[in-house]
Short mmCIF file of C-alpha atoms in Angstrom, two decimals:
data_model
loop_
_atom_site.label_atom_id
_atom_site.label_comp_id
_atom_site.label_asym_id
_atom_site.label_seq_id
_atom_site.Cartn_x
_atom_site.Cartn_y
_atom_site.Cartn_z
CA MET A 8 37.14 72.52 116.29
CA THR A 9 38.19 69.09 117.13
CA ALA A 10 39.63 66.11 115.01
CA ASP A 11 37.55 64.94 112.05
CA LEU A 12 38.54 61.39 111.11
CA LEU A 13 39.00 61.41 107.33
CA ALA A 14 36.01 59.55 105.14
CA PRO A 15 37.51 56.51 103.19
CA LEU A 16 37.93 58.13 99.91
CA ASP A 17 40.01 61.28 101.62
CA LEU A 18 42.22 58.83 102.94
CA ALA A 19 42.66 57.03 99.77
CA PHE A 20 43.37 60.56 98.06
CA TRP A 21 45.87 61.12 101.45
CA ASN A 22 47.81 57.78 100.80
CA MET A 23 47.63 57.79 96.73
CA GLU A 24 49.92 61.10 96.40
CA SER A 25 53.39 61.15 95.50
CA ALA A 26 55.77 63.84 94.53
CA GLU A 27 55.15 63.41 91.02
CA HIS A 28 51.47 62.91 91.55
CA PRO A 29 50.42 65.30 94.02
CA MET A 30 46.61 64.98 94.69
CA HIS A 31 45.48 68.81 94.75
CA LEU A 32 43.14 70.45 92.79
CA GLY A 33 43.05 74.05 91.94
CA ALA A 34 41.29 76.75 90.67
CA LEU A 35 42.84 80.22 88.91
CA GLY A 36 40.61 82.89 89.19
CA VAL A 37 41.54 86.17 87.00
CA PHE A 38 40.61 89.45 88.23
CA ALA A 39 40.12 93.25 86.67
CA ALA A 40 42.12 95.28 88.71
CA HIS A 41 41.04 98.58 89.56
CA THR A 42 44.61 99.81 90.50
CA PRO A 43 48.12 98.41 89.46
CA ALA A 44 48.34 97.68 93.37
CA ALA A 45 45.27 95.12 93.59
CA GLY A 46 47.20 92.14 93.60
CA ALA A 47 49.18 93.28 96.79
CA HIS A 48 46.09 94.71 98.09
CA ALA A 49 44.28 91.17 97.31
CA ALA A 50 47.43 89.09 99.35
CA ASP A 51 46.67 91.24 102.23
CA LEU A 52 42.83 90.67 102.41
CA LEU A 53 43.44 86.75 101.78
CA ALA A 54 45.97 86.24 104.60
CA ALA A 55 43.77 88.49 106.89
CA ARG A 56 40.46 86.67 106.19
CA ALA A 57 41.98 82.96 106.34
CA ALA A 58 42.86 83.54 109.99
CA ALA A 59 39.18 83.77 110.60
CA VAL A 60 37.96 80.83 108.62
CA PRO A 61 38.07 77.94 110.74
CA GLY A 62 38.37 75.27 107.59
CA LEU A 63 41.70 76.74 106.56
CA ARG A 64 43.10 76.19 109.88
CA MET A 65 42.70 72.23 109.44
CA ARG A 66 45.87 70.01 108.91
CA ILE A 67 45.83 66.30 107.92
CA ARG A 68 47.82 64.21 110.34
CA ASP A 69 48.01 60.29 110.92
CA VAL A 70 46.18 58.78 113.82
CA TRP A 71 45.97 55.26 115.66
CA PRO A 72 43.50 53.70 117.90
CA LEU A 73 43.87 51.92 121.11
CA GLY A 74 47.44 52.50 121.06
CA PHE A 75 48.26 50.61 117.77
CA PRO A 76 50.98 51.47 115.45
CA THR A 77 50.24 54.40 113.26
CA VAL A 78 49.96 51.94 110.42
CA PHE A 79 46.65 50.41 111.68
CA GLY A 80 45.06 53.81 111.86
CA GLY A 81 43.52 56.25 109.39
CA ALA A 82 44.33 60.10 109.36
CA ALA A 83 42.13 62.90 110.65
CA ARG A 84 41.46 66.90 110.21
CA GLU A 85 42.55 68.96 113.17
CA PRO A 86 43.22 72.72 113.93
CA ALA A 87 46.95 73.39 113.63
CA PRO A 88 48.05 74.84 116.77
CA ASP A 89 50.64 76.89 114.80
CA PHE A 90 48.52 78.27 111.81
CA ASP A 91 49.77 81.20 109.99
CA PRO A 92 48.07 82.39 107.17
CA LEU A 93 51.33 84.12 105.94
CA ASP A 94 52.64 80.41 105.09
CA HIS A 95 49.76 79.73 103.04
CA VAL A 96 49.14 83.20 101.26
CA ARG A 97 51.92 84.08 98.64
CA LEU A 98 52.57 87.28 96.22
CA HIS A 99 54.59 86.55 93.22
CA ALA A 100 56.27 89.06 90.78
CA PRO A 101 54.31 90.66 88.05
CA THR A 102 53.73 88.28 85.04
CA ASP A 103 52.08 88.48 81.38
CA ASP A 104 51.15 84.56 81.79
CA PHE A 105 49.11 83.53 84.34
CA GLN A 106 48.86 80.12 83.01
CA THR A 107 52.58 79.31 82.69
CA VAL A 108 53.09 80.30 86.25
CA ALA A 109 49.99 78.53 87.38
CA GLY A 110 51.52 75.31 85.59
CA ARG A 111 54.79 75.56 87.60
CA LEU A 112 52.66 76.00 90.88
CA MET A 113 50.62 73.05 90.38
CA GLU A 114 53.72 71.00 89.95
CA ARG A 115 54.47 71.59 93.85
CA PRO A 116 53.08 69.25 96.41
CA LEU A 117 51.59 70.72 99.22
CA GLU A 118 53.53 70.41 102.44
CA ARG A 119 52.21 67.72 104.49
CA GLY A 120 51.91 68.40 108.41
CA ARG A 121 50.16 71.99 108.07
CA PRO A 122 46.86 72.99 106.50
CA SER A 123 46.86 71.59 103.01
CA TRP A 124 46.07 74.57 100.98
CA GLU A 125 47.90 77.49 99.53
CA ALA A 126 46.70 80.84 97.64
CA HIS A 127 49.17 82.39 95.29
CA VAL A 128 48.64 85.97 93.98
CA LEU A 129 49.79 86.87 90.46
CA PRO A 130 49.92 90.43 89.67
CA GLY A 131 49.71 91.07 85.84
CA GLU A 132 52.18 93.07 84.18
CA ASP A 133 49.56 95.16 82.44
CA GLY A 134 48.45 96.67 86.03
CA VAL A 135 44.68 96.08 84.85
CA SER A 136 44.50 92.48 85.90
CA PHE A 137 45.70 90.01 88.44
CA ALA A 138 45.04 85.94 89.30
CA VAL A 139 44.97 83.93 92.12
CA LEU A 140 45.81 80.29 91.96
CA PHE A 141 43.68 78.56 94.91
CA LYS A 142 45.43 75.13 95.85
CA PHE A 143 43.33 72.32 98.05
CA HIS A 144 44.40 68.87 98.72
CA HIS A 145 41.62 66.60 97.56
CA ALA A 146 42.11 65.13 101.22
CA LEU A 147 40.90 68.40 102.66
CA ALA A 148 38.31 69.22 100.31
CA ASP A 149 36.47 68.03 96.97
CA GLY A 150 35.18 70.47 94.32
CA LEU A 151 32.05 71.94 96.46
CA ARG A 152 34.08 72.28 99.66
CA ALA A 153 37.06 73.94 98.10
CA LEU A 154 34.64 76.35 96.56
CA THR A 155 33.18 77.02 100.02
CA LEU A 156 36.61 77.85 101.71
CA ALA A 157 37.62 80.11 98.63
CA ALA A 158 34.37 82.03 98.86
CA ALA A 159 35.05 82.39 102.56
CA VAL A 160 38.26 84.82 101.89
CA LEU A 161 36.44 86.43 98.70
CA ASP A 162 34.34 89.59 99.36
CA PRO A 163 31.17 88.48 101.29
CA MET A 164 28.43 87.60 98.89
CA ASP A 165 24.59 87.42 99.58
CA MET A 166 24.38 83.37 99.65
CA PRO A 167 21.55 81.31 100.63
CA ALA A 168 21.78 79.82 104.30
CA PRO A 169 22.91 76.51 104.21
CA ARG A 170 20.50 73.59 105.19
CA PRO A 171 21.40 72.11 108.62
CA ARG A 172 22.27 68.43 108.98
CA PRO A 173 20.06 66.28 110.81
CA ALA A 174 21.66 65.35 114.24
CA GLU A 175 23.23 61.47 114.35
CA PRO A 176 21.85 59.43 116.96
CA ALA A 177 24.26 58.31 119.96
CA ARG A 178 26.36 54.96 118.64
CA GLY A 179 26.24 52.52 121.29
CA LEU A 180 29.13 49.87 121.47
CA LEU A 181 27.04 47.04 119.78
CA PRO A 182 24.82 47.26 117.08
CA ASP A 183 21.10 47.49 118.04
CA VAL A 184 19.72 44.02 117.58
CA ARG A 185 16.59 45.08 115.92
CA LYS A 186 18.64 46.56 113.14
CA LEU A 187 20.92 43.04 112.69
CA PRO A 188 18.48 41.74 109.86
CA GLY A 189 18.83 45.26 107.93
CA LEU A 190 22.51 45.50 108.62
CA VAL A 191 23.04 41.94 107.10
CA ARG A 192 20.85 42.73 104.16
CA GLY A 193 23.04 45.73 103.64
CA ALA A 194 26.14 43.67 104.00
CA PHE A 195 25.52 41.39 101.25
CA SER A 196 23.99 44.18 98.95
CA ASP A 197 27.25 45.92 99.38
CA VAL A 198 29.15 42.58 98.16
CA GLY A 199 26.64 42.29 95.17
CA ARG A 200 27.64 46.04 94.38
CA ALA A 201 31.38 45.61 94.63
CA LEU A 202 31.58 42.18 92.67
CA ASP A 203 29.09 44.24 90.04
CA ILE A 204 31.52 47.27 89.97
CA GLY A 205 34.41 45.20 89.56
CA ALA A 206 33.09 43.17 86.98
CA SER A 207 32.00 46.44 84.92
CA VAL A 208 35.61 47.65 85.55
CA ALA A 209 37.24 44.39 84.01
CA VAL A 210 34.90 44.80 80.90
CA SER A 211 35.38 48.46 80.47
CA THR A 212 38.83 47.33 79.61
CA LEU A 213 37.91 45.10 76.61
CA GLY A 214 38.74 46.44 73.32
CA ALA A 215 39.74 49.74 74.71
CA ARG A 216 42.09 51.68 72.76
CA SER A 217 43.46 55.23 73.81
CA SER A 218 46.45 56.94 72.34
CA ASP A 219 49.99 57.31 73.53
CA ALA A 220 49.37 61.06 73.69
CA LEU A 221 46.88 60.53 76.58
CA THR A 222 49.66 58.31 78.55
CA SER A 223 52.99 59.22 79.76
CA ALA A 224 55.84 58.11 82.31
CA PRO A 225 55.32 60.07 85.38
CA THR A 226 57.72 63.35 85.07
CA GLY A 227 56.16 65.34 87.86
CA THR A 228 56.05 68.47 85.49
CA ARG A 229 52.88 70.40 85.08
CA ARG A 230 51.37 72.52 82.19
CA THR A 231 48.06 74.33 82.44
CA ALA A 232 45.98 76.26 79.98
CA GLY A 233 42.50 77.66 80.06
CA VAL A 234 39.79 78.08 77.29
CA VAL A 235 36.68 80.24 77.27
CA VAL A 236 33.79 79.47 75.43
CA ASP A 237 30.20 81.51 75.25
CA LEU A 238 27.66 79.44 77.06
CA ASP A 239 25.14 80.85 74.61
CA ASP A 240 27.04 79.11 71.89
CA VAL A 241 26.73 75.79 73.87
CA HIS A 242 23.03 76.30 74.51
CA ARG A 243 22.62 77.05 70.54
CA VAL A 244 23.85 73.27 70.10
CA ARG A 245 21.95 72.05 72.98
CA LYS A 246 18.65 73.55 71.85
CA ALA A 247 19.25 72.22 68.08
CA VAL A 248 20.45 68.29 68.73
CA GLY A 249 18.84 67.90 72.24
CA GLY A 250 20.71 66.61 75.42
CA THR A 251 22.22 68.39 78.25
CA VAL A 252 24.74 71.26 78.44
CA ASN A 253 26.97 68.63 79.86
CA ASP A 254 26.67 66.31 76.87
CA VAL A 255 27.87 69.11 74.42
CA LEU A 256 31.02 69.75 76.65
CA ILE A 257 32.08 66.40 76.78
CA ALA A 258 31.36 66.32 73.11
CA VAL A 259 33.60 69.22 72.46
CA VAL A 260 36.39 67.60 74.49
CA ALA A 261 36.22 64.52 72.35
CA GLY A 262 36.17 66.39 69.16
CA ALA A 263 39.08 68.63 70.17
CA LEU A 264 41.17 65.52 71.10
CA ARG A 265 40.62 64.42 67.53
CA ARG A 266 41.93 67.45 66.02
CA TRP A 267 44.88 67.50 68.39
CA LEU A 268 45.79 63.91 67.66
CA ASP A 269 45.64 64.33 64.00
CA GLU A 270 47.54 67.68 64.02
CA ARG A 271 50.51 66.11 65.89
CA GLY A 272 50.57 63.25 63.75
CA ASP A 273 49.26 60.58 66.28
CA GLY A 274 46.26 59.52 64.41
CA SER A 275 42.71 59.34 65.72
CA ASP A 276 41.59 56.28 63.86
CA GLY A 277 40.12 53.52 66.42
CA VAL A 278 40.62 55.86 69.16
CA ALA A 279 38.15 55.80 71.83
CA PRO A 280 39.64 56.77 75.26
CA ARG A 281 37.78 55.92 78.63
CA ALA A 282 36.71 59.07 80.11
CA LEU A 283 35.85 59.33 83.87
CA ILE A 284 32.96 61.93 84.70
CA PRO A 285 33.04 62.24 88.54
CA VAL A 286 29.57 62.46 90.14
CA SER A 287 29.03 64.32 93.59
CA LYS A 288 26.94 62.47 95.64
CA ARG A 289 26.68 65.25 98.08
CA ARG A 290 23.50 66.92 98.65
CA PRO A 291 24.01 70.59 97.98
CA ARG A 292 23.85 73.51 100.51
CA THR A 293 24.78 71.27 103.55
CA ALA A 294 25.91 72.71 106.55
CA HIS A 295 29.09 70.64 106.96
CA PRO A 296 30.32 69.68 103.36
CA GLN A 297 33.51 67.96 104.58
CA GLY A 298 34.57 64.64 103.15
CA ASN A 299 34.64 63.61 99.54
CA ARG A 300 31.28 62.00 98.42
CA LEU A 301 31.88 60.97 94.95
CA SER A 302 31.04 58.36 92.16
CA GLY A 303 31.40 58.62 88.57
CA TYR A 304 30.46 57.61 85.13
CA LEU A 305 32.77 55.80 82.74
CA MET A 306 32.25 56.18 79.04
CA ARG A 307 34.30 55.92 75.40
CA LEU A 308 34.66 59.18 73.92
CA PRO A 309 34.22 58.74 70.11
CA VAL A 310 37.29 60.46 69.24
CA ASP A 311 37.68 58.04 66.20
CA ASP A 312 34.08 59.56 64.71
CA PRO A 313 34.83 62.30 62.17
CA ASP A 314 31.31 63.58 62.21
CA PRO A 315 30.86 66.08 65.14
CA LEU A 316 26.87 65.67 65.32
CA ARG A 317 27.60 61.94 65.36
CA ARG A 318 29.94 62.22 68.20
CA LEU A 319 27.64 64.43 70.16
CA GLY A 320 24.79 62.05 69.61
CA THR A 321 27.42 58.93 70.89
CA VAL A 322 28.03 60.97 73.91
CA ARG A 323 24.27 61.73 74.71
CA ALA A 324 23.36 58.09 74.39
CA ALA A 325 26.42 57.17 76.83
CA MET A 326 25.41 59.71 79.25
CA ASP A 327 21.66 58.43 79.23
CA ARG A 328 22.48 55.11 79.78
CA ASN A 329 24.69 56.08 82.48
CA LYS A 330 22.19 58.32 84.51
CA ASP A 331 19.50 55.34 84.02
CA ALA A 332 21.87 52.94 85.79
CA GLY A 333 22.67 55.29 88.39
CA PRO A 334 25.75 56.44 90.06
CA ASN A 335 25.94 53.60 92.09
CA ARG A 336 26.67 51.09 89.25
CA GLY A 337 29.32 50.26 86.56
CA ALA A 338 33.10 51.00 86.52
CA GLY A 339 32.85 54.41 87.23
CA ALA A 340 31.26 53.74 90.58
CA VAL A 341 34.71 52.24 91.76
CA ALA A 342 35.57 55.08 94.15
CA LEU A 343 32.37 53.94 96.23
CA LEU A 344 34.59 50.84 97.17
CA ALA A 345 36.96 52.87 99.26
CA ASP A 346 34.05 52.89 102.09
CA HIS A 347 34.57 49.13 102.48
CA VAL A 348 38.44 49.26 102.42
CA PRO A 349 39.85 49.71 106.09
CA ALA A 350 42.32 52.19 107.05
CA LEU A 351 45.24 49.91 107.00
CA GLY A 352 44.24 48.93 103.22
CA HIS A 353 44.31 52.47 102.32
CA ARG A 354 47.64 53.09 103.59
CA LEU A 355 49.30 49.97 102.01
CA GLY A 356 47.58 49.98 99.06
CA GLY A 357 47.41 53.55 98.19
CA PRO A 358 50.45 53.57 95.93
CA LEU A 359 48.88 50.48 93.81
CA VAL A 360 45.64 52.49 93.65
CA SER A 361 47.71 55.25 92.02
CA GLN A 362 49.20 53.26 89.74
CA ALA A 363 46.10 51.41 88.86
CA ALA A 364 44.28 54.42 87.87
CA ARG A 365 45.61 53.71 84.26
CA LEU A 366 43.96 50.60 84.00
CA TRP A 367 40.66 52.13 84.94
CA PHE A 368 40.33 55.56 82.96
CA ASP A 369 42.46 57.11 80.40
CA ILE A 370 41.06 60.71 80.74
CA LEU A 371 39.37 62.84 83.47
CA VAL A 372 36.47 65.22 82.52
CA THR A 373 35.19 66.80 85.51
CA SER A 374 32.61 69.75 86.02
CA VAL A 375 32.92 71.94 88.95
CA PRO A 376 30.15 73.98 89.99
CA LEU A 377 30.21 77.97 90.74
CA PRO A 378 27.95 80.17 91.90
CA GLY A 379 25.59 82.52 89.78
CA LEU A 380 26.68 85.49 92.02
CA GLY A 381 29.55 87.91 90.86
CA LEU A 382 32.73 86.97 92.90
CA LYS A 383 35.09 89.77 93.86
CA LEU A 384 38.59 90.49 96.12
CA GLY A 385 38.84 93.75 97.30
CA GLY A 386 36.22 95.18 95.22
CA ASN A 387 37.86 93.70 91.97
CA PRO A 388 35.80 91.36 89.89
CA VAL A 389 36.26 87.94 88.83
CA THR A 390 36.45 87.60 84.85
CA ALA A 391 37.38 84.15 84.62
CA VAL A 392 37.85 81.01 86.84
CA PHE A 393 39.81 78.05 85.35
CA PRO A 394 39.28 74.92 87.55
CA TYR A 395 42.12 72.29 87.51
CA ALA A 396 41.65 68.56 88.38
CA PRO A 397 44.43 66.40 89.72
CA LEU A 398 46.39 64.40 87.22
CA ALA A 399 46.49 60.63 87.87
CA ARG A 400 49.87 58.34 87.29
CA GLY A 401 50.08 57.42 84.19
CA GLN A 402 47.77 59.86 82.56
CA SER A 403 48.82 62.90 80.74
CA LEU A 404 45.82 65.07 80.61
CA ALA A 405 42.87 66.02 82.94
CA VAL A 406 40.32 68.19 81.88
CA ALA A 407 37.71 70.24 84.48
CA VAL A 408 34.91 72.72 83.53
CA SER A 409 33.15 75.23 85.15
CA THR A 410 30.29 77.98 84.04
CA TYR A 411 30.47 81.43 85.00
CA ARG A 412 28.29 84.28 84.42
CA GLY A 413 27.46 83.53 80.91
CA HIS A 414 30.98 81.62 79.62
CA VAL A 415 32.26 78.18 80.09
CA HIS A 416 35.78 77.80 81.37
CA TYR A 417 37.76 74.88 80.54
CA GLY A 418 40.91 73.86 82.88
CA LEU A 419 43.63 72.11 81.32
CA VAL A 420 46.33 70.21 83.17
CA ALA A 421 48.69 68.24 81.49
CA ASP A 422 52.25 66.59 81.96
CA ALA A 423 54.33 69.26 80.69
CA GLU A 424 56.95 67.04 79.19
CA ALA A 425 54.51 64.65 77.34
CA VAL A 426 52.14 67.25 76.39
CA PRO A 427 54.69 70.45 75.24
CA ASP A 428 51.71 71.42 72.93
CA LEU A 429 48.76 71.96 75.31
CA ASP A 430 47.99 75.27 74.00
CA ARG A 431 47.18 73.82 70.66
CA LEU A 432 44.82 71.55 72.20
CA ALA A 433 43.10 74.31 73.93
CA THR A 434 42.80 75.96 70.60
CA ALA A 435 40.98 72.90 69.33
CA LEU A 436 38.66 73.18 72.13
CA SER A 437 37.16 76.57 70.56
CA GLU A 438 37.24 75.29 67.26
CA GLU A 439 35.42 72.32 67.84
CA VAL A 440 32.78 74.72 69.34
CA ALA A 441 32.51 76.57 66.12
CA GLN A 442 32.34 73.37 64.21
CA LEU A 443 29.34 72.33 66.28
CA ILE A 444 27.32 75.58 65.59
CA THR A 445 28.15 75.16 61.74
CA ALA A 446 26.87 71.81 61.83
CA CYS A 447 23.83 72.53 63.46
CA GLU A 448 22.86 75.34 61.12
CA PRO A 449 20.23 74.53 58.40
CA GLU A 450 21.51 74.39 55.10
CA PRO A 451 20.35 77.24 52.93
CA SER A 452 17.67 76.79 50.38
CA LEU A 453 18.42 76.42 47.10
CA GLY A 454 15.19 78.12 46.06
#
């Protein structure tokens, strides 16, 4: 494998990172264990298989062009010459609480200078289960890429073959003069889009009211929690009210936040936090899914509305407006501006961008795709998968959602000091699903 320059958004993630806000994403897979030794065997399998996966050998290092100082260059993925899988796969002591251990492990930044991933195997004290926490730096992999890398060290699956990428034409030193009019039009279009996105970001801050519970000074601590919801229950609500499964899942987050804020005494009146909903612009099943290709939608969560069906209607209408406008417009598309920032800008501006995330959105709500086929490791089946998103500076909570074999899994990541009651929010998610189902049921006939 040869060096591969980071895409602009990857470079932004690489330079935004700090010790208090590591930019890795994660996933906690829970497995049913056939034997008490299944966890230890799983760790051996992961280390052995990782050695044969080229993408897991890749480290990120600074590069510079034409002899200029490093600050003028970017960064690239390249094979690590001294890659040892045993440095990345770790077997821990048995535990009866996978989420507590996962929270502590999510605090720790990945070591820069070597391949930016880790797999932590957590045997269960009950002897009938174990968990694996995968961590991937966001500059190394987005959700789809991370899934591809993790699947490569699990038991083989009968997956469809990836579609080959069309070959790119050779690039000359100067652009083809026949293409100059199009290039000029494209440049003006890019400037117009940047101005449109910038204006949308400014407008999105007007009258926005979040909650102190969703913001915090960085402490570097992490807490995680997971919730499992029956997908059939979500479909019941969707069929009764309309919209999409994603609309229902976002509305559940809004309702759970309302319950949680009221119970902890913070109050939900007038609270409508801005939620960033990432949108992947990558085409599925591409042969080389490297590099983040993300845009997003921005919407106000109707936390202040006491009616669950009205909340769902508000979410549905907002998502419909976002989809009509497309992922290239609006405040949520600000990630697309990374393509127009030179490497020096990312290097010097990374810390500022990290601090500005709080001005852009209040909470991240993201969806992570999973295959419909059953995942196994050493013949032990996956029973649950909880995805974890990075936590931006100044934000206390991030929510990631995945659907796997008839169940929805919410993965919550929070600042441990700012949100000591994350388990209560997790319970509120389940309660909100039950309330939506009740609200959708027809009232009994008086006759």
